[in-house]
Amino acid sequence: MAQRLILYFFFILLLIPFHENAGQSISFSLSGRVVDEQEAPLQAIVSIHELGKSVIPNENGFFEFQDLKPGNYHVHVTHIGFKSFSKTIHILNGDFFLEVGLVESEILLNSMTVEANPFKNGPLEQSQTILILDRDFIQKNNGGTFANAIEKLPGISTINTGVGISKPVIRGMSFNRIMINDRGIKQEGQQWGADHGLEIDPFDVDRVEIIKGPASLIYGSDGMAGVINIAPAAFKQNGEIEGHYSGMYRSNNDMISHSIFVDGNQDDFVFRARFTAQDFSDYRVPAQNFIYAGFLLPIFENRLKNTAGKERHFSFTGGVQKKWGYSTLTVSGFNQQAGIFAGAVGIPNSYNLRHDGDHRNIDIPRQDNQHYKVIWNNNIQFGKFWMELDLGYQRNQRKEFSFPHTQGVGPNNFGNLALSLNLDVLTANLRLNQQHGENGQSILGFNLQHSLNQHRGFEFLLPNFQSIMGGIFYFREQRLSENLVWNGGIRADGAAHDIEEHLQPIYVRFQPTGEFDQRNPDIKRNFLNMSGSTGLSWVIKENLNVKFNIGSAYRIPTPIELASNGVHHGNFRHEIGNSELLAERSYQADLNLALSKKKLYVSFSPFFGYFDNFIYLAPAPRFSPLPGSSLLWEYRQNNAIFTGGEIMMQLAITKGLNLSIGAEYVHNLNLDTGLPLPLTPPFSTLTGLEYKIPKFSNSIENLYLFVESRWAAAQNRVDRNERITEGFQIWEAGLGWDLQIWENSLQLQLSGQNLTNAIYFNHLSRYRLLNLPEQGRNISFSINIPIGIR
């Protein structure tokens, strides 16, 4: 069924050239002028979202787009030091002239626009809290993974597994309650496990938009807690080709990163390509021992043996950019090989923890992760409609290698292959955007996904399964007055899971007995239900914006939650699913108050959610009967509430001196047990001070210094059988500058993380269960070299 529908969408795309030839040949132009409050011209970036085109005005502030078909276009104007501008333009019977006046602001957030939202309009029109990150922010905060680059935002935290593996948490929720969209396609891997990171190249991210709060209406069941949209850069101008090199070194694990990028446009054929290589050694912790399965084990030389790794990633995009829109095809591959800390797998052995003299050696146990994607993105004009069609194929391969005898297993047909999970996913997203006069627009959308999982290896964790999920939605936005915008919509979602029975061989003294243990029976489950939301955005005064959103979301249990039953060594526990789980239902409200002035930005975002049949993984009061494991963790279901909020402030104290403060708090409660839910992030704050030094040399520009402090309170609100985590404070500081060499501008940054080498524990880190602290002091150096080819 899924394959047939996707083939049908491909057939629609084949008709585009005939539509183009049969349509109107009339074309018009969009021109205008960009000025500041004193009517001085500005060379800002002017973009038409639907076409992926951008221009920079001339020295007098004038710009022009030619050869535009009649229709509706969303125009965005951005310039550093000014608030962004967005407007929907209707080109019907003639050329259009747009006069844009930008308002000065020293707050960086005000210079950004929301691109990935469904209506492609400005941030004030959105009723949800949306955070926007550009390439400069991501480069400055690149911690080796994509998730680590965004954790400095209030309301966002990460679940870390040593180095190289991390995943985001939004308002205390993660895994299948957060949807990550890469180029319009939902990222599908083994995102349910804490030791499974997001298979996304951190260098191949140009722009990130984070929706905090329920986003299931547009994006589907897994968007219950939020959505992270990863968008590529805008296309280059015709005839322009540019190259780019990025390099990074991190001292704690001797990480060396290289990334090469080429981007261009030749006669409306757009193309870009990237290759990234990262290598890292065993990482350092300020500790001399740890505890696993009741054993006190040593850490030699403060380095965790066999935590080294290497990564090789690539991506290539090619396509066309025409007056009817654009169509691009992207092929990418994420390849990671990483050691698994030998003291955290199987039966503990002090001898295995001694270093072999090579800290870059990747030994057994280890994991090999590959994620390949083919994504076809289309944005096409059909009369008054804009059609967005995204088709994707993903193949996620995860392999874990271990010695059978450490798992209580003797000779077998798989050798050292403990676990192999192969996930194939087909995805189709279709959205039709229609303009309703000057003050309204709507979207009719459809999503479909087909997943097939197969496993191999001498261990068992997940069964073979096949799953089909889909939904249809209608979303409407209407400007009720000049300062008041309403939006709302409704959605229907359904799914069918077909999970196979699995019989696991039983071993006694490393020998097979010929008997089998049924880890899970055949499971067939179908789900269908509705969800919806509505919200308002009210500009009370010129600089004060109030957003309110309320809705009900529906989340379908995953095959992992229904049928897993095995030792998850990456998490040091035996995890067992529940085939009787019901679908989740949430009722959530989100408020955002934002004050934005020239030198001050303050945002306050409280939230509340009631969850009916909330699914979570919690420690059971008994140990696992399987070898090489500790506690048994079960998927449970209870009614729960989540509440809390975030505060964010940016203040321009003086010219060039900026203060930023962010704070976040999550409070949840299991209404059936009266206890908190497990793995809840503690209250924390992040305070930063940055000073931009005035130019003093022709060869050194944009010199800045910064210092940041993260303070986290102790997490005493824990579930039964869950450990308390003490609070901590860590410091980071650095400087960055642009170095002018010939015609190139090199961007350099030197920074240090955990400068005091503090011993601290992240409540969300799985290594906390071993009494293993986070990384010690880390000195980082990065360089970015743009190369203008043509």
PDB file of C-alpha atoms in Angstrom, residues 1 10 18 48 59 87 136 144 154 223 538 541 606 725 772:
ATOM      1  CA  MET A   1       0.000   0.000   0.000  1.00  0.00           C
ATOM      2  CA  PHE A  10       6.300  10.024  -8.458  1.00  0.00           C
ATOM      3  CA  PHE A  18       3.376  19.220 -19.165  1.00  0.00           C
ATOM      4  CA  ILE A  48      11.423  34.193  -1.901  1.00  0.00           C
ATOM      5  CA  GLU A  59      24.343  50.033  -3.044  1.00  0.00           C
ATOM      6  CA  LYS A  87       5.324  39.549   3.923  1.00  0.00           C
ATOM      7  CA  ASP A 136      27.078  30.707  12.869  1.00  0.00           C
ATOM      8  CA  GLY A 144      30.936  16.807  17.734  1.00  0.00           C
ATOM      9  CA  PRO A 154      16.427  26.855  27.261  1.00  0.00           C
ATOM     10  CA  GLY A 223       5.623  15.304  17.260  1.00  0.00           C
ATOM     11  CA  TRP A 538      -1.457  38.938  19.588  1.00  0.00           C
ATOM     12  CA  LYS A 541       2.097  46.775  21.434  1.00  0.00           C
ATOM     13  CA  PRO A 606       5.229  28.398  30.619  1.00  0.00           C
ATOM     14  CA  THR A 725      21.837  13.274  41.081  1.00  0.00           C
ATOM     15  CA  LEU A 772      30.954   7.684  35.679  1.00  0.00           C
TER      16      LEU A 772
END
